Short mmCIF file of C-alpha atoms in Angstrom, two decimals:
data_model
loop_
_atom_site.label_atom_id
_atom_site.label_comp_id
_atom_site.label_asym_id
_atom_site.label_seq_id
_atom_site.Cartn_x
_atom_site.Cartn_y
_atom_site.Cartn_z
CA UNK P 1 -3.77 41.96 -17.40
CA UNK P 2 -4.60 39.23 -19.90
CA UNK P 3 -6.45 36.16 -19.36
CA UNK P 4 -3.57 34.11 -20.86
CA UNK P 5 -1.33 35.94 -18.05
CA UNK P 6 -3.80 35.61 -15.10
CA UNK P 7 -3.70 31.25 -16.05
CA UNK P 8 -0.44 31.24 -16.09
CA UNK P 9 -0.35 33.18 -12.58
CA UNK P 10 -2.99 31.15 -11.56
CA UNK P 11 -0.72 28.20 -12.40
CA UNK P 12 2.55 29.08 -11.00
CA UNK P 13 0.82 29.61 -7.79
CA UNK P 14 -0.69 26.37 -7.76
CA UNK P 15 2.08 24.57 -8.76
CA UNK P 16 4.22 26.42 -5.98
CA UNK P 17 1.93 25.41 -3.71
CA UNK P 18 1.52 21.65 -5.20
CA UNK P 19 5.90 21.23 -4.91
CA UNK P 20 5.36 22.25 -1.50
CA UNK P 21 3.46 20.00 -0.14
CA UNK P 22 4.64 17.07 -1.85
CA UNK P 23 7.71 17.69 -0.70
CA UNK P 24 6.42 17.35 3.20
CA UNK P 25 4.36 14.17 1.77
CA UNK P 26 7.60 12.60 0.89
CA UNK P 27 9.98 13.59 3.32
CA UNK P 28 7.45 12.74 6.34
CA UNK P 29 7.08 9.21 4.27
CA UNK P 30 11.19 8.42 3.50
CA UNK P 31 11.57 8.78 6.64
CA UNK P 32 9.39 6.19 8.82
CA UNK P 33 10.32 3.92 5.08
CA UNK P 34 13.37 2.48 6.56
CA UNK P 35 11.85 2.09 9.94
CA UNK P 36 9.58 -0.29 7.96
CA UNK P 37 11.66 -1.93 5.89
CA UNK P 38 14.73 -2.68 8.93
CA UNK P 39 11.68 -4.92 10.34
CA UNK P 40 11.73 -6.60 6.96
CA UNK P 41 15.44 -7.26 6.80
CA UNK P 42 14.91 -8.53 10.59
CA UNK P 43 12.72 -11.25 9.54
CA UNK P 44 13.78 -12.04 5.85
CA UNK P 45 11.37 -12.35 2.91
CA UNK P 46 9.95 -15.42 4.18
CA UNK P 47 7.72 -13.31 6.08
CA UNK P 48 6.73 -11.11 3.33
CA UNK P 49 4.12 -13.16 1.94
CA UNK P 50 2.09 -12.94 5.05
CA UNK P 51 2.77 -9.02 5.36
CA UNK P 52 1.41 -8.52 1.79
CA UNK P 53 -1.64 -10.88 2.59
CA UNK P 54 -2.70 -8.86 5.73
CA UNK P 55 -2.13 -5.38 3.80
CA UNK P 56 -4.17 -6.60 0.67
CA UNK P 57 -7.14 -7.99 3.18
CA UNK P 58 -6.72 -4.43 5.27
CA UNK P 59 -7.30 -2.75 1.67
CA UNK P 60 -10.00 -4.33 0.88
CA UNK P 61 -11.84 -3.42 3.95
CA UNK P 62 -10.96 0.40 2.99
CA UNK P 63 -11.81 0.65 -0.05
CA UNK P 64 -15.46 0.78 0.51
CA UNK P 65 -15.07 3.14 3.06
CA UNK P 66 -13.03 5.37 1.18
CA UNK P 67 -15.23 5.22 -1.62
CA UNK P 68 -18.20 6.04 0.80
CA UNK P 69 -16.00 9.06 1.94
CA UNK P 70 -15.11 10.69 -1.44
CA UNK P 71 -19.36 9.87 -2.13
CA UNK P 72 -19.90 12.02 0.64
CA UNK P 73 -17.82 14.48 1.57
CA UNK P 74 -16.16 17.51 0.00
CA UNK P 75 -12.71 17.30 -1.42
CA UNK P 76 -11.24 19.65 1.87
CA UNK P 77 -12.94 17.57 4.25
CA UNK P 78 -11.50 14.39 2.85
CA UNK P 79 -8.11 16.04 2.98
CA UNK P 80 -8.50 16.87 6.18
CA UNK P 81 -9.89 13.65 8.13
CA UNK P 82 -7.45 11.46 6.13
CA UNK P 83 -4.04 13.48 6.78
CA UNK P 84 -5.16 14.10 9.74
CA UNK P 85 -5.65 9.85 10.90
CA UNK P 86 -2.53 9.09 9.50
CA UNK P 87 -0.97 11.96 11.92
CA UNK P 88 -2.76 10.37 14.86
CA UNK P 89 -1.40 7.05 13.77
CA UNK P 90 2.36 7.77 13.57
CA UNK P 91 2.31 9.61 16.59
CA UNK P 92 0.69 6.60 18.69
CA UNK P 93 3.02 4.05 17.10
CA UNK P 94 6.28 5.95 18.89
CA UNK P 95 5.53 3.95 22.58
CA UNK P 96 5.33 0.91 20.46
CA UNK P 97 9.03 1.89 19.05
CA UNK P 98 10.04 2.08 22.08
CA UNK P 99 9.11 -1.36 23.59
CA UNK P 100 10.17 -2.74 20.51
CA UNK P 101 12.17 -5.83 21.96
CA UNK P 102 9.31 -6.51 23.98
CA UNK P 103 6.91 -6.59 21.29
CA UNK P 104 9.33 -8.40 19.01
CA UNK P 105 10.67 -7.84 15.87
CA UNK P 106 8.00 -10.03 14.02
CA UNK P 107 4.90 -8.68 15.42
CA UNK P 108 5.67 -5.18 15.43
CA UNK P 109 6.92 -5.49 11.93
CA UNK P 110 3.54 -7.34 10.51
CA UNK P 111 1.29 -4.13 12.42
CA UNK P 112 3.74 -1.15 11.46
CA UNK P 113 4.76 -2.91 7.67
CA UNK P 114 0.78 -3.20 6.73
CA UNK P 115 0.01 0.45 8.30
CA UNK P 116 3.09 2.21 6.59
CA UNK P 117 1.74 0.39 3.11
CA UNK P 118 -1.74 1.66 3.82
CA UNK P 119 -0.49 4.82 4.45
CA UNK P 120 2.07 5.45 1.45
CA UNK P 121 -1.06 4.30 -0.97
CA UNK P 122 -3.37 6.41 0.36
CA UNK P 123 -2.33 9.96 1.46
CA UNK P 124 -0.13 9.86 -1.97
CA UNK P 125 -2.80 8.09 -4.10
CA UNK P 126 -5.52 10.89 -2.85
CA UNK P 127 -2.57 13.57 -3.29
CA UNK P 128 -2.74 12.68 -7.13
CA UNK P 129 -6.02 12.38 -7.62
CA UNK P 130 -6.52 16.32 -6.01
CA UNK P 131 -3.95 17.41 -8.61
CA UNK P 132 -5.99 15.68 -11.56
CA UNK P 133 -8.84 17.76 -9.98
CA UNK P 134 -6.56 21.05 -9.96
CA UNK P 135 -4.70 20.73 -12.92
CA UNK P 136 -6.29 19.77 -16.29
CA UNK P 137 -4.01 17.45 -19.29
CA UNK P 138 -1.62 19.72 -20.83
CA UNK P 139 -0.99 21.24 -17.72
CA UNK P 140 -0.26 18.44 -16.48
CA UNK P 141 2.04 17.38 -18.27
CA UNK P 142 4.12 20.74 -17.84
CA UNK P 143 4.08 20.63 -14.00
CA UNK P 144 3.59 17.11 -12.97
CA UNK P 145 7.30 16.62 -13.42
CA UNK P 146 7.63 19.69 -11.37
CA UNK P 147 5.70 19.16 -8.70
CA UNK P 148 7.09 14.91 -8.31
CA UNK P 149 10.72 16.95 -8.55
CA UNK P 150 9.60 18.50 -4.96
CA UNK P 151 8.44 14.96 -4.28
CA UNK P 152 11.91 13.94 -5.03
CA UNK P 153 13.57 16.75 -3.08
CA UNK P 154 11.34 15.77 -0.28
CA UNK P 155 12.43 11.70 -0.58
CA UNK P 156 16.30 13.22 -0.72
CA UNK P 157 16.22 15.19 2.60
CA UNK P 158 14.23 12.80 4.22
CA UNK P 159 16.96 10.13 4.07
CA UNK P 160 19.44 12.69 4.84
CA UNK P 161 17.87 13.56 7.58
CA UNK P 162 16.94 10.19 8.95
CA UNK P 163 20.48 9.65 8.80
CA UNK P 164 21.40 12.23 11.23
CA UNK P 165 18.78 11.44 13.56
CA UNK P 166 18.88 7.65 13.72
CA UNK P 167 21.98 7.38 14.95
CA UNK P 168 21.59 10.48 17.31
CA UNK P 169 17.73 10.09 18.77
CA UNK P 170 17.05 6.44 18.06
CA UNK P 171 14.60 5.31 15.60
CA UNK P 172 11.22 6.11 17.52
CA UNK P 173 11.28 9.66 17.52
CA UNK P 174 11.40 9.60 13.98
CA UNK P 175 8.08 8.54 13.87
CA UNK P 176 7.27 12.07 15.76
CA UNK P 177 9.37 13.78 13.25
CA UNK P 178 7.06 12.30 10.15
CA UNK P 179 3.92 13.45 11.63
CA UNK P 180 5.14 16.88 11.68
CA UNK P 181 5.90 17.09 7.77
CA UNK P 182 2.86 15.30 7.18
CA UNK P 183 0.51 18.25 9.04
CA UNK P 184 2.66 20.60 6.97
CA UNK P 185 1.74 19.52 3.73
CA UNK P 186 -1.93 19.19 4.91
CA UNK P 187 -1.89 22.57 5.63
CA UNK P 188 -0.56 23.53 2.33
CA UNK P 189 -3.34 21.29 0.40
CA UNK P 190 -5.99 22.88 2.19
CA UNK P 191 -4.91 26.53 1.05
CA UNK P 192 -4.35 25.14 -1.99
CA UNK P 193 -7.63 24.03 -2.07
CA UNK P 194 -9.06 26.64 -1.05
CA UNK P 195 -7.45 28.55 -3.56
CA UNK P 196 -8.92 26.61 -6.47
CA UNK P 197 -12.30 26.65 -5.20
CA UNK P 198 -12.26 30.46 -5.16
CA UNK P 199 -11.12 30.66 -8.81
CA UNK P 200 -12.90 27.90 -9.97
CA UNK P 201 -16.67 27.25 -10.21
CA UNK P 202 -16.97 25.41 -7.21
CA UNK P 203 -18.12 22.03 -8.56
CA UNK P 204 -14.84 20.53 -7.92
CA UNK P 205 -14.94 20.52 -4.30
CA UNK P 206 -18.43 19.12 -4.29
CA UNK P 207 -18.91 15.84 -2.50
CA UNK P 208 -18.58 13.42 -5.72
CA UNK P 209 -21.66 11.47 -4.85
CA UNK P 210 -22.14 7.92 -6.62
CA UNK P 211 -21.64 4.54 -5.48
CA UNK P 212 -18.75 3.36 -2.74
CA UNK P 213 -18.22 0.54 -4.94
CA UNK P 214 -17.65 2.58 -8.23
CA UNK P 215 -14.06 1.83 -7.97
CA UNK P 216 -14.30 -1.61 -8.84
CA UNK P 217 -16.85 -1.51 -10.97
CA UNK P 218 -14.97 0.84 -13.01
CA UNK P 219 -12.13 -1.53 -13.18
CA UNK P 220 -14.55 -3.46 -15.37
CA UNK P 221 -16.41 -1.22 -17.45
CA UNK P 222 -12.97 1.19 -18.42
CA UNK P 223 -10.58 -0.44 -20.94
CA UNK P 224 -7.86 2.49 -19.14
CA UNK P 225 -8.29 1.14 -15.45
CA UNK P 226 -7.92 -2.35 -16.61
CA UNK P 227 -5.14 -1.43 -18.78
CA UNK P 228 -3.48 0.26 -15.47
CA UNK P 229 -4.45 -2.94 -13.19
CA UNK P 230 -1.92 -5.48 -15.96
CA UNK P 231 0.31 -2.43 -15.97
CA UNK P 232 0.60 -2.10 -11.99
CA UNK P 233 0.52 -5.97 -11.57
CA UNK P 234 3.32 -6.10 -13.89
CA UNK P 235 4.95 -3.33 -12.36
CA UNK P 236 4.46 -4.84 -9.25
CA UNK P 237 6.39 -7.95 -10.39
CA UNK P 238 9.72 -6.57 -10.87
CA UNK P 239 9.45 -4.05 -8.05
CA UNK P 240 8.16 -6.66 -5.48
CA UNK P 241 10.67 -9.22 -7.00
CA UNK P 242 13.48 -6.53 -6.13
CA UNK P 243 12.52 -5.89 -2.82
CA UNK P 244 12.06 -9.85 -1.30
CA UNK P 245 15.51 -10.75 -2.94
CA UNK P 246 16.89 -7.54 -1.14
CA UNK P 247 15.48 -8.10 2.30
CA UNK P 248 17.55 -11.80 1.71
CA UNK P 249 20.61 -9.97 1.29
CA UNK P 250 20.00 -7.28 3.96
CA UNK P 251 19.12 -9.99 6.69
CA UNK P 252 22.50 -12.04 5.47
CA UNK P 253 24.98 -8.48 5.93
CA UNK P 254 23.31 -6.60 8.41
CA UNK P 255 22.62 -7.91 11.90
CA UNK P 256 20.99 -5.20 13.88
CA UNK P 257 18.33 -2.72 13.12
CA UNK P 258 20.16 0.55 13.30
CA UNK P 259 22.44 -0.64 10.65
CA UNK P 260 19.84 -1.69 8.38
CA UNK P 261 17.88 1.09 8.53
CA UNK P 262 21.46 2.79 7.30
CA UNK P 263 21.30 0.55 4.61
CA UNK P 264 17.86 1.06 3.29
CA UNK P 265 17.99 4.32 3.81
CA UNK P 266 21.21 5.14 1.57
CA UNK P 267 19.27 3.01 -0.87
CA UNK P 268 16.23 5.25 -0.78
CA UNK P 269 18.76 7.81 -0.99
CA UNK P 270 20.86 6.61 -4.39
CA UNK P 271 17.17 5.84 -5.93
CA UNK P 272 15.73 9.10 -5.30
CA UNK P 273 18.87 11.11 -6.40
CA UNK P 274 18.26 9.15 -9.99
CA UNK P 275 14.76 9.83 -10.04
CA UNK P 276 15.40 13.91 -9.25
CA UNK P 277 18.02 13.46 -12.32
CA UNK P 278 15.29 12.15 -14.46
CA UNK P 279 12.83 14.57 -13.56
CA UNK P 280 15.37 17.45 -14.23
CA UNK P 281 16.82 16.07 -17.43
CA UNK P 282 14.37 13.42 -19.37
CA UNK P 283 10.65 13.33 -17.58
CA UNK P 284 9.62 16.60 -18.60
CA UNK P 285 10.92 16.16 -22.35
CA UNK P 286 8.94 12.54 -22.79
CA UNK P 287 6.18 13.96 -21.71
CA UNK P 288 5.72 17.44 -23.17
CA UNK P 289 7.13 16.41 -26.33
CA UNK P 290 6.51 12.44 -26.87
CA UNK P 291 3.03 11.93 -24.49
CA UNK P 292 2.63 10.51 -21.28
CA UNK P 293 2.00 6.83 -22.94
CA UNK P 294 5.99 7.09 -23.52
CA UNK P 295 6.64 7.64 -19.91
CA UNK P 296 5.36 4.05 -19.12
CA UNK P 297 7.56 2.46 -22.14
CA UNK P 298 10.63 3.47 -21.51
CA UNK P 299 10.71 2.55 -17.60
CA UNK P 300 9.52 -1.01 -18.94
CA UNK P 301 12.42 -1.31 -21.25
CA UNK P 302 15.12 -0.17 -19.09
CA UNK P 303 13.46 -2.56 -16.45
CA UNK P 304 14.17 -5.44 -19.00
CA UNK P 305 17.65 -5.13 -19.38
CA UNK P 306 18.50 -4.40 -15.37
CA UNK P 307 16.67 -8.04 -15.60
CA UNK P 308 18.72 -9.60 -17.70
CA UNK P 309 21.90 -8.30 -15.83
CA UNK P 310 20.66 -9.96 -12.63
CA UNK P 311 19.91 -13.67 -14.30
CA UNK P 312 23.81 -13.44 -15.61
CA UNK P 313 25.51 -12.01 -12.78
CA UNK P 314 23.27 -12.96 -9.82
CA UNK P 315 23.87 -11.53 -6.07
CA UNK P 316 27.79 -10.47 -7.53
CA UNK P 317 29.32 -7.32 -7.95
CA UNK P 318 29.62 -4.79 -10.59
CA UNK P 319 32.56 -2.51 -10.33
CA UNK P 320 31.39 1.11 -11.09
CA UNK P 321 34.22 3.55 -10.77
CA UNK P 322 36.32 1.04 -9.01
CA UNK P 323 33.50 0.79 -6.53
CA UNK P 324 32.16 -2.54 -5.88
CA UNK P 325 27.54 -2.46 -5.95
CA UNK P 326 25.65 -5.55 -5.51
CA UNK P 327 23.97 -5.89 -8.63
CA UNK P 328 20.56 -6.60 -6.88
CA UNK P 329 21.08 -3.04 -5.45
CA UNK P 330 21.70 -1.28 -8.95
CA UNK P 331 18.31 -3.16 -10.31
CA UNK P 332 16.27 -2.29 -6.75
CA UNK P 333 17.33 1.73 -7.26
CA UNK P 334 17.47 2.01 -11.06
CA UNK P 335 13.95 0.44 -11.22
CA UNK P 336 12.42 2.31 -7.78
CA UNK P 337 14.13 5.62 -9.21
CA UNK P 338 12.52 5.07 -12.73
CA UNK P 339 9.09 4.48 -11.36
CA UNK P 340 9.30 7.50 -9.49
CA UNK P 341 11.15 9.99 -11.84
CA UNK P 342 9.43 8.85 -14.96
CA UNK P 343 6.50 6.17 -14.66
CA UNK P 344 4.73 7.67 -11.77
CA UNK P 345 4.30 11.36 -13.21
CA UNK P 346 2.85 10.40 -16.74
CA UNK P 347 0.30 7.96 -15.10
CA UNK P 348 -0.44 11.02 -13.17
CA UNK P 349 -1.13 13.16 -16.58
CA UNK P 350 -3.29 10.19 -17.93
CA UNK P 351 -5.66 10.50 -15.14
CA UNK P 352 -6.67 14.01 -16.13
CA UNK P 353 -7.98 12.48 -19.16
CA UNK P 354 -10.66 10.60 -17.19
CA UNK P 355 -13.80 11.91 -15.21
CA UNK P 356 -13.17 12.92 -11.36
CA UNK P 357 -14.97 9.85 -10.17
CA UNK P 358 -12.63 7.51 -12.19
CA UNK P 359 -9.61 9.76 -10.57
CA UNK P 360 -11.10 9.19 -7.01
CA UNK P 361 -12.49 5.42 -6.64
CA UNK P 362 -11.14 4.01 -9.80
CA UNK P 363 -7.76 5.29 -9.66
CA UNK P 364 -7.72 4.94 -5.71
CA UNK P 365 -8.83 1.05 -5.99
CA UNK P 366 -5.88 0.14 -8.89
CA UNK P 367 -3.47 1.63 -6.64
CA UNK P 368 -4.00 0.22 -3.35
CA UNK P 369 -5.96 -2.82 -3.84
CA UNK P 370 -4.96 -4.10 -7.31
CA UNK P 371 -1.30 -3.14 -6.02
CA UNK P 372 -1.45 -5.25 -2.67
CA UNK P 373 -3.18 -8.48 -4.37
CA UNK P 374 0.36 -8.12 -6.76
CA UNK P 375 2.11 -7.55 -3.66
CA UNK P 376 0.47 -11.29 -2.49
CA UNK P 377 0.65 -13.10 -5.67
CA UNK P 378 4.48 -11.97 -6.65
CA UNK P 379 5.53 -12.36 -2.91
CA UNK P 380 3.48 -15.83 -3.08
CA UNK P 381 5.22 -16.80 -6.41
CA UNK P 382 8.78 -15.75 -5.33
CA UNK P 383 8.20 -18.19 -2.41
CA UNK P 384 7.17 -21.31 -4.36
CA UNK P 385 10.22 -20.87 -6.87
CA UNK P 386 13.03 -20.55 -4.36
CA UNK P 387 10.89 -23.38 -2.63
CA UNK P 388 11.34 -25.57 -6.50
CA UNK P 389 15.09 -24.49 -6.14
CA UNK P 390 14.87 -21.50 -9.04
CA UNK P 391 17.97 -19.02 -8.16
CA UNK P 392 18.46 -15.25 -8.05
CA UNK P 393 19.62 -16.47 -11.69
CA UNK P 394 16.20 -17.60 -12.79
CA UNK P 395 14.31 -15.04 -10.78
CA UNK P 396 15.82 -12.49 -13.27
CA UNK P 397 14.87 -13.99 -16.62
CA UNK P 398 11.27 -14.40 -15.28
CA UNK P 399 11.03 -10.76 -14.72
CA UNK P 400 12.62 -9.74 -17.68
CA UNK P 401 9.80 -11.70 -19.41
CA UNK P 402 7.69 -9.64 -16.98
CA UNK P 403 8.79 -6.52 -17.61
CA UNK P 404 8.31 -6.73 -21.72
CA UNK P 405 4.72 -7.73 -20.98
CA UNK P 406 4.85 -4.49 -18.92
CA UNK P 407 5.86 -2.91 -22.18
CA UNK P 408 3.29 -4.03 -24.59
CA UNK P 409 0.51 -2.88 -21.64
CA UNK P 410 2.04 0.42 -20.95
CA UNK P 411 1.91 1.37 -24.63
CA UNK P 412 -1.92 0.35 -25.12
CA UNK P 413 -2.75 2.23 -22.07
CA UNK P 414 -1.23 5.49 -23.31
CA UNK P 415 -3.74 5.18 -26.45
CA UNK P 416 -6.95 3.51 -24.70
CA UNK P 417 -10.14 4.65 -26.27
CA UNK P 418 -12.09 6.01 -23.49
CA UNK P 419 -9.32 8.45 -22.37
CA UNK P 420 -10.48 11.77 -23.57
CA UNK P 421 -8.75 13.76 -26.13
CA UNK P 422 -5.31 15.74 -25.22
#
């Protein structure tokens, strides 16, 4: 048997097991996502400013100690410890669930919103960074789009089945429900693991060793990280912007939290059925045949025009096959289902052009972080303007000025010197 046949083995089996597990990732995640975000339509987007705050101070407390992990301790063992926290977690916020109106809407949405964001960055921001260890750049580029697919088929069923079981258990048990897929796909990263180190050298899953505050210093020193911090600050922008104008609209039509966890999730559902499309149809192409620095542009420029549809039509209607959508729920799924059918696998590719600590600390500290201070600032900013009297109207030409900024940043980070030669 050939060499050439044994990688490609080698790499099937990998990227079977990669799918896999990202599928669990995402279904355990879509489904305690509109658990969170029902709190957030309880209490309307004037809360969301202090949400973000809390999450972005909670970050910066972690990153440290995540850094001081990944210094420290092999790649399986921080896996392991990390899945298996977050399992602990979900599984002792169910009695909370359940006292719910006791606790009150507000409080228990502030504790479970900031956990749920520290939780979505981190077991998928270290679930990247393991496949930039596993899978080197023009690999990467042939199964990333694979392996966010199973992501995607993960984020479809669970909504679907969120659906089902909201309405027949109650939204506590789905909390249970979560955990389970979660210690699934740690189960299938540890093989996986496993798996690599025994056909691999062994360096990989070596304790990384260096500084807990590499991360930021990085951010500093790499001309790629500080092209991804504009480029997820941007990002942010129009994403954040999205979401605070749809928790208005979801605390104006839907009055009690079953039905607007419904809501959200049929949303999560209509954004990651476009994002599977993508992946299936254009993701792949772009980045096989055009580079991964083309999978940030285009999302930007589609982003742009949703924008401008918003500042003319506002919280109206579009009729799409005689069916009436609320524009501000065509620009939240079009842009979500974008950034995770096309954006989020080729900034995935680009870190496998960039040493292991860079795809640990660095990465790790632009994605949580750098994301949650955008979270603060956009939330922040979206305040004071409604506050000044700027409409929905408004709101969309400033993030259509936004998002072709985003534009001009995502196509210098796709060509930044220090990334390392495809």
């Amino acid at each position: 048997m050939s060499l050439r046949h044994n990688a490609r083995a080698d790499e099937r089996a990998g990227l079977t097991l990669a799918t896999l597990a990202f599928f669990f990732v995402m279904a355990g995640y879509y489904m305690i996502r509109p658990v969170r975000d029902q709190l957030g339509g309880a209490v309307g987007s004037q809360s969301l400013p202090l949400f973000y705050a809390v999450t972005f101070g909670v970050m910066m407390l972690l990153t440290p100690v995540f850094g001081w992990l990944v210094a420290r301790f092999s790649r399986r063992r921080l896996l392991a410890w990390s899945y298996s926290f977050f399992i602990v977690c979900l599984l002792a916020f169910v009695p909370a669930f359940l006292a719910q109106e006791r606790i009150g809407a507000r409080v228990l949405g502030l504790v479970f919103y900031v956990w749920v964001s520290v939780f979505n960055l981190f077991v998928v921001s270290l679930f990247w960074s393991f496949m930039a260890d596993i899978f080197e750049s023009r690999q990467a580029r042939r199964v990333f789009p694979l392996i966010a697919l199973g992501g995607m088929g993960g984020a479809l069923f669970g909504p679907l089945l969120t659906r089902y079981l909201v309405y027949a258990l109650g939204v506590a048990p789905l909390l249970a429900v979560s955990a389970a897929a979660l210690g699934l796909a740690l189960a299938l990263l540890l093989r996986l693991s496993a798996r690599d180190e025994q056909i691999g050298d062994g360096r990989v899953a070596q304790a990384i060793g260096g500084s807990l505050w590499a991360g930021m210093r990085e951010l500093w020193s790499r001309p790629f990280l500080r092209y991804m911090a504009a480029l997820m600050l941007l990002g942010d922008g129009i994403g954040t912007l999205a979401y605070a104008l749809m928790a208005d609209y979801a605390k104006a039509h839907y009055a009690d939290r079953v039905a607007r966890t419904a809501f959200y999730n049929d949303l999560d559902l209509a954004t990651n059925l476009l994002g599977a499309l993508l992946q299936l149809t254009l993701t792949r192409w772009v980045l096989v045949r055009l580079g991964a620095g083309w999978g940030l542009v285009l999302p930007a420029l589609v982003n742009i025009g949703l924008l401008v549809l918003v500042a003319a039509f506002g919280t109206g209607d579009l009729r799409i096959w005689s069916v009436a959508v609320p524009v501000l729920a065509l620009m939240l799924v079009t842009t979500r289902g974008f950034a995770y059918g096309m954006t989020k696998p080729a900034v995935d590719a680009l870190y496998t052009r960039v040493p292991r600590e860079t795809r640990y600390k660095g990465k790790n500290f632009v994605e949580t972080a750098v994301w949650r201070f955008g979270d603060v600032l956009v939330t922040s900013g979206v305040s004071l303007l409604a506050w000044l009297g700027v409409g929905v109207g408004g709101l969309g030409l400033i993030g259509a000025g936004v998002a072709t900024a985003s534009a001009w940043v995502a196509r210098r980070a796709g060509r930044a010197p220090d990334l390392a030669k495809d």
